[in-house]
XYZ file of C-alpha atoms in Angstrom:
358
model
C 81.861 36.387 -106.320
C 79.203 38.932 -107.295
C 76.250 39.459 -104.967
C 73.280 38.217 -106.975
C 70.948 41.046 -106.038
C 73.027 44.215 -105.838
C 75.846 43.342 -108.262
C 78.298 44.113 -105.446
C 81.657 42.406 -105.474
C 81.789 40.234 -102.368
C 85.017 38.251 -102.159
C 83.844 36.666 -98.906
C 80.018 36.444 -99.117
C 78.541 35.788 -95.703
C 75.123 34.362 -96.640
C 73.654 31.918 -99.103
C 70.161 31.094 -100.312
C 69.846 27.344 -100.649
C 66.371 27.870 -102.094
C 67.856 29.694 -105.080
C 71.462 28.567 -105.056
C 73.014 32.048 -104.854
C 75.431 33.840 -102.534
C 74.227 37.140 -101.086
C 75.405 39.917 -98.784
C 74.133 40.396 -95.251
C 71.876 43.343 -96.259
C 70.085 41.324 -98.940
C 69.840 38.273 -96.696
C 67.390 40.151 -94.491
C 65.174 40.942 -97.483
C 65.299 37.315 -98.659
C 64.199 36.060 -95.227
C 61.053 38.225 -95.465
C 59.920 36.507 -98.677
C 58.063 33.353 -97.574
C 58.671 31.415 -100.771
C 62.465 31.573 -100.434
C 63.141 32.959 -96.964
C 63.128 29.714 -95.005
C 66.407 28.610 -96.582
C 68.696 31.605 -96.142
C 71.747 30.556 -94.169
C 74.950 32.042 -92.858
C 78.011 30.525 -94.481
C 79.883 30.478 -91.191
C 77.227 30.134 -88.473
C 74.594 27.804 -89.963
C 74.706 24.019 -90.365
C 74.623 23.024 -94.028
C 73.350 19.648 -95.226
C 75.258 17.820 -97.954
C 72.399 18.198 -100.429
C 72.299 21.958 -99.804
C 76.001 22.296 -100.564
C 75.498 20.213 -103.698
C 72.561 22.423 -104.754
C 74.682 25.556 -104.364
C 77.423 23.934 -106.449
C 75.025 22.968 -109.230
C 73.448 26.430 -109.458
C 75.320 29.566 -108.421
C 74.978 33.267 -109.117
C 75.744 33.238 -112.834
C 73.185 30.545 -113.698
C 70.433 32.075 -111.544
C 71.081 35.518 -112.976
C 70.465 34.072 -116.432
C 67.178 32.565 -115.206
C 65.699 35.323 -113.045
C 67.009 38.341 -114.985
C 66.421 36.943 -118.473
C 64.125 39.746 -119.666
C 64.836 42.767 -117.459
C 63.832 45.867 -119.463
C 66.767 48.089 -120.290
C 65.190 51.085 -118.502
C 64.502 49.144 -115.264
C 66.720 50.503 -112.521
C 69.004 47.786 -111.170
C 70.046 48.879 -107.668
C 73.530 48.531 -106.256
C 74.576 48.006 -102.654
C 74.664 51.823 -102.316
C 70.942 52.230 -103.044
C 68.200 52.508 -100.451
C 66.225 49.640 -98.942
C 63.047 50.088 -100.977
C 64.879 49.861 -104.308
C 66.820 46.771 -103.257
C 63.777 45.086 -101.748
C 61.520 45.656 -104.742
C 64.274 44.460 -107.108
C 64.549 41.208 -105.140
C 60.774 40.776 -104.905
C 60.323 41.513 -108.621
C 62.799 38.768 -109.502
C 62.032 36.000 -107.024
C 58.556 36.637 -105.612
C 56.753 38.031 -108.664
C 59.156 36.474 -111.221
C 58.685 39.461 -113.502
C 61.740 38.859 -115.645
C 61.557 35.140 -116.396
C 58.908 35.151 -119.130
C 59.460 36.184 -122.728
C 57.214 38.874 -124.245
C 55.895 39.822 -120.825
C 53.844 43.033 -120.644
C 55.132 45.045 -117.707
C 53.077 47.651 -115.910
C 55.910 50.117 -116.555
C 55.292 49.953 -120.318
C 51.606 50.820 -120.416
C 52.433 54.367 -121.531
C 50.268 55.908 -118.826
C 49.979 55.722 -115.059
C 47.321 57.260 -112.834
C 47.271 57.168 -109.038
C 47.475 58.903 -105.697
C 50.776 59.832 -104.065
C 51.535 61.742 -100.894
C 53.102 65.102 -101.796
C 54.808 67.574 -99.484
C 53.298 71.042 -99.520
C 55.639 73.754 -100.786
C 54.826 76.228 -98.008
C 53.442 74.304 -95.028
C 55.527 71.136 -95.271
C 52.509 68.851 -94.814
C 52.150 65.703 -96.891
C 48.753 65.477 -98.589
C 47.298 62.995 -101.075
C 47.498 64.205 -104.668
C 46.563 62.617 -107.967
C 49.402 62.100 -110.438
C 49.000 61.219 -114.114
C 51.908 60.125 -116.316
C 51.372 60.178 -120.090
C 53.840 59.004 -122.705
C 51.777 60.426 -125.579
C 51.721 63.894 -124.030
C 55.210 63.588 -122.576
C 54.001 64.927 -119.244
C 53.601 64.189 -115.561
C 50.644 66.104 -114.146
C 49.379 66.408 -110.615
C 45.999 67.507 -109.344
C 44.950 68.918 -105.960
C 41.827 66.741 -105.971
C 41.139 63.442 -107.676
C 38.231 64.875 -109.701
C 39.854 68.255 -110.451
C 39.528 69.271 -114.103
C 42.740 71.285 -114.324
C 46.141 70.100 -113.097
C 48.070 72.078 -110.522
C 51.250 71.510 -112.512
C 52.260 70.044 -115.872
C 55.810 68.720 -115.881
C 57.660 67.761 -119.052
C 58.928 64.201 -118.669
C 62.070 65.071 -120.614
C 63.114 67.520 -117.872
C 62.451 65.191 -114.926
C 65.002 63.666 -112.649
C 63.807 61.277 -109.955
C 65.880 60.015 -107.042
C 64.965 58.135 -103.881
C 65.653 60.223 -100.764
C 64.302 58.323 -97.733
C 66.468 60.053 -95.149
C 65.901 63.551 -96.492
C 62.130 63.086 -96.848
C 61.753 61.128 -93.618
C 59.972 58.165 -95.197
C 61.508 54.852 -96.344
C 59.658 55.214 -99.667
C 60.512 58.877 -100.227
C 61.043 59.959 -103.848
C 62.306 63.381 -104.978
C 61.183 64.672 -108.373
C 63.320 67.487 -109.791
C 62.472 69.388 -112.958
C 63.034 72.699 -114.689
C 60.430 75.434 -114.408
C 61.228 78.675 -116.230
C 64.919 77.645 -116.246
C 64.885 77.213 -112.448
C 65.026 73.922 -110.572
C 61.826 72.873 -108.817
C 61.685 70.023 -106.289
C 58.664 68.025 -105.213
C 58.849 65.377 -102.502
C 56.638 62.291 -102.621
C 56.036 58.948 -101.006
C 53.601 56.046 -101.065
C 52.959 53.578 -98.264
C 53.553 50.747 -100.737
C 57.166 50.208 -101.698
C 56.075 48.418 -104.862
C 53.843 51.324 -105.927
C 56.506 54.018 -105.567
C 59.168 51.923 -107.332
C 56.666 51.161 -110.124
C 56.130 54.909 -110.568
C 59.887 55.414 -110.691
C 60.419 52.769 -113.381
C 57.367 53.954 -115.332
C 58.927 57.420 -115.578
C 62.164 55.844 -116.824
C 60.258 53.760 -119.407
C 58.445 56.827 -120.764
C 61.696 58.795 -120.895
C 63.480 56.048 -122.841
C 60.647 55.551 -125.320
C 60.483 59.279 -126.047
C 64.250 59.452 -126.443
C 64.125 56.619 -128.983
C 61.685 58.676 -131.043
C 63.827 61.794 -130.777
C 67.105 59.944 -131.477
C 66.113 56.957 -133.645
C 69.666 55.892 -134.496
C 71.014 56.140 -130.938
C 71.693 52.928 -129.031
C 70.264 52.082 -125.618
C 73.753 52.518 -124.186
C 73.860 56.094 -125.468
C 70.362 56.920 -124.217
C 70.450 55.358 -120.758
C 72.506 58.183 -119.145
C 69.708 60.583 -120.102
C 67.209 58.791 -117.825
C 66.773 59.472 -114.118
C 70.021 59.516 -112.180
C 71.210 59.720 -108.622
C 72.709 63.011 -107.528
C 76.506 62.972 -107.567
C 76.697 64.496 -104.098
C 74.591 66.364 -101.544
C 75.445 68.040 -98.281
C 76.076 71.271 -96.417
C 78.712 73.850 -97.266
C 79.022 77.508 -96.381
C 78.724 79.952 -99.276
C 79.505 83.615 -99.698
C 78.564 86.158 -102.327
C 79.945 89.528 -103.467
C 78.310 91.441 -100.604
C 77.274 88.803 -98.056
C 79.010 86.796 -95.351
C 79.409 83.025 -95.415
C 76.116 81.250 -94.781
C 75.346 77.571 -94.401
C 73.463 76.142 -97.378
C 72.383 72.702 -98.607
C 74.048 71.824 -101.919
C 73.022 69.316 -104.584
C 75.317 68.384 -107.461
C 73.238 66.987 -110.328
C 75.854 66.376 -113.006
C 76.653 69.888 -114.315
C 74.087 71.703 -112.158
C 75.215 72.769 -108.695
C 72.169 73.972 -106.771
C 71.980 75.421 -103.279
C 69.062 75.664 -100.889
C 68.427 77.196 -97.495
C 66.842 73.916 -96.420
C 67.166 70.430 -97.975
C 63.386 70.278 -98.522
C 62.993 73.673 -100.181
C 60.856 73.625 -103.319
C 63.107 76.030 -105.230
C 66.868 76.485 -105.312
C 68.126 79.832 -104.045
C 70.715 79.748 -106.791
C 72.548 77.544 -109.239
C 75.925 77.275 -110.913
C 76.732 75.499 -114.157
C 79.924 73.441 -114.342
C 81.202 73.356 -117.887
C 84.380 71.868 -119.328
C 87.851 72.935 -118.265
C 88.649 74.215 -121.773
C 85.776 76.726 -121.487
C 87.278 78.371 -118.404
C 85.814 76.281 -115.581
C 87.912 75.065 -112.658
C 87.613 73.927 -109.041
C 90.475 74.470 -106.623
C 91.106 74.103 -102.892
C 91.352 77.274 -100.836
C 89.966 80.807 -101.134
C 91.376 83.836 -102.963
C 93.934 85.892 -101.045
C 92.298 88.497 -98.874
C 88.966 86.660 -98.534
C 87.442 87.393 -95.145
C 86.301 83.978 -93.934
C 83.868 84.796 -91.158
C 82.101 81.417 -91.163
C 82.584 78.500 -88.811
C 84.165 76.280 -91.465
C 87.674 76.842 -92.775
C 88.271 74.338 -95.606
C 87.750 76.474 -98.701
C 86.815 75.698 -102.304
C 86.881 78.137 -105.227
C 84.919 77.352 -108.378
C 85.811 79.573 -111.316
C 83.385 80.058 -114.221
C 83.676 82.420 -117.214
C 81.330 84.889 -115.482
C 82.317 84.752 -111.807
C 83.863 82.766 -108.996
C 81.953 80.862 -106.299
C 83.465 80.581 -102.827
C 82.579 77.784 -100.408
C 83.881 76.367 -97.155
C 83.504 72.814 -95.838
C 83.376 71.571 -92.261
C 86.188 69.044 -92.699
C 89.113 68.455 -95.019
C 87.584 65.106 -95.984
C 84.413 66.832 -97.178
C 86.465 69.432 -99.024
C 88.396 66.740 -100.912
C 85.237 64.798 -101.735
C 83.440 67.844 -103.143
C 86.533 68.786 -105.159
C 86.795 65.290 -106.600
C 83.190 65.418 -107.819
C 83.549 68.955 -109.185
C 86.695 68.100 -111.128
C 85.271 64.814 -112.395
C 82.435 66.812 -113.981
C 84.667 69.606 -115.283
C 86.945 67.075 -117.010
C 84.084 65.532 -119.023
C 83.567 66.887 -122.541
C 80.254 68.706 -122.975
C 77.463 67.451 -125.224
C 75.545 69.739 -127.630
C 72.608 69.711 -125.210
C 74.890 70.845 -122.400
C 76.208 73.750 -124.474
C 72.573 74.809 -124.904
C 72.019 74.499 -121.146
C 75.127 76.589 -120.520
C 73.774 79.338 -122.773
C 70.503 79.350 -120.842
C 72.395 79.711 -117.578
C 74.385 82.655 -118.919
C 71.210 84.427 -120.034
C 69.602 83.950 -116.637
C 72.537 84.458 -114.305
């Protein structure tokens, strides 16, 4: 059985919605119960009493049939969350389908496809860490996301190219259940901004609007490419984040926060830093890139963590240590997964930029 809402394989689903006729996991059952229209008939498969007509209704419907009904017209760019995604993404996906019924009507005009979006979001200050209300404007025609210090300001504080944006929900890192991290390139360096909105619907609408603009612009740039080829170029979740210790040619091991965004490995002094302290590019194995357990012979490991990793690039080696062997193995798996993927022409260009800068 596939969980109707998160596409998770659930061989023994523990809940069912006898309003919809679908089987769901325990996490999604809580969201369903909070939607008045369907929440009164969410039952445990093992603990609740089921009437004969409810069992018959479940038999007549089921996940496959209801998916066809409620997901009939989901736009290709719309992010479909999995069981690994945060609460706000899963909740708004469920509400969009069952409460607002956004994907059941043909030729529907979604708010994500208006080509522009203008509104206020709470943004974390780069230096003081305070969240203040800022105006954001997304424009498909200009290919930009701008933000302004004041609503009536004439000049934007920043102009961000949509093509360079990655957006990922980070509720725990940001400290807000609706926290969204925007990452983009500024002068070949990674810049982070951290946002939230009190409305879960509003912040998820912004997220999907960015994805819609990105896809539409990609279709113009690559007119013969299929949606399947273009989708990986939209916003993506980071492959892995967490602390490791890092050393350099003349410095001791220091604890840093690392983010692996496909081929970009960035490190920060603090998870909420606006700029990365440094970056490494992970190319293909045939170009001289590798990731191995352990540290070179003679390395003086003066840090608290002992589980080493050595990343070799054509220019230099990067030395890290992890707190546990489990973390070491997980980082190595992700590094080698990336290094084993053939590079695209765009990634060769990115590699050249890295070599010029670093």
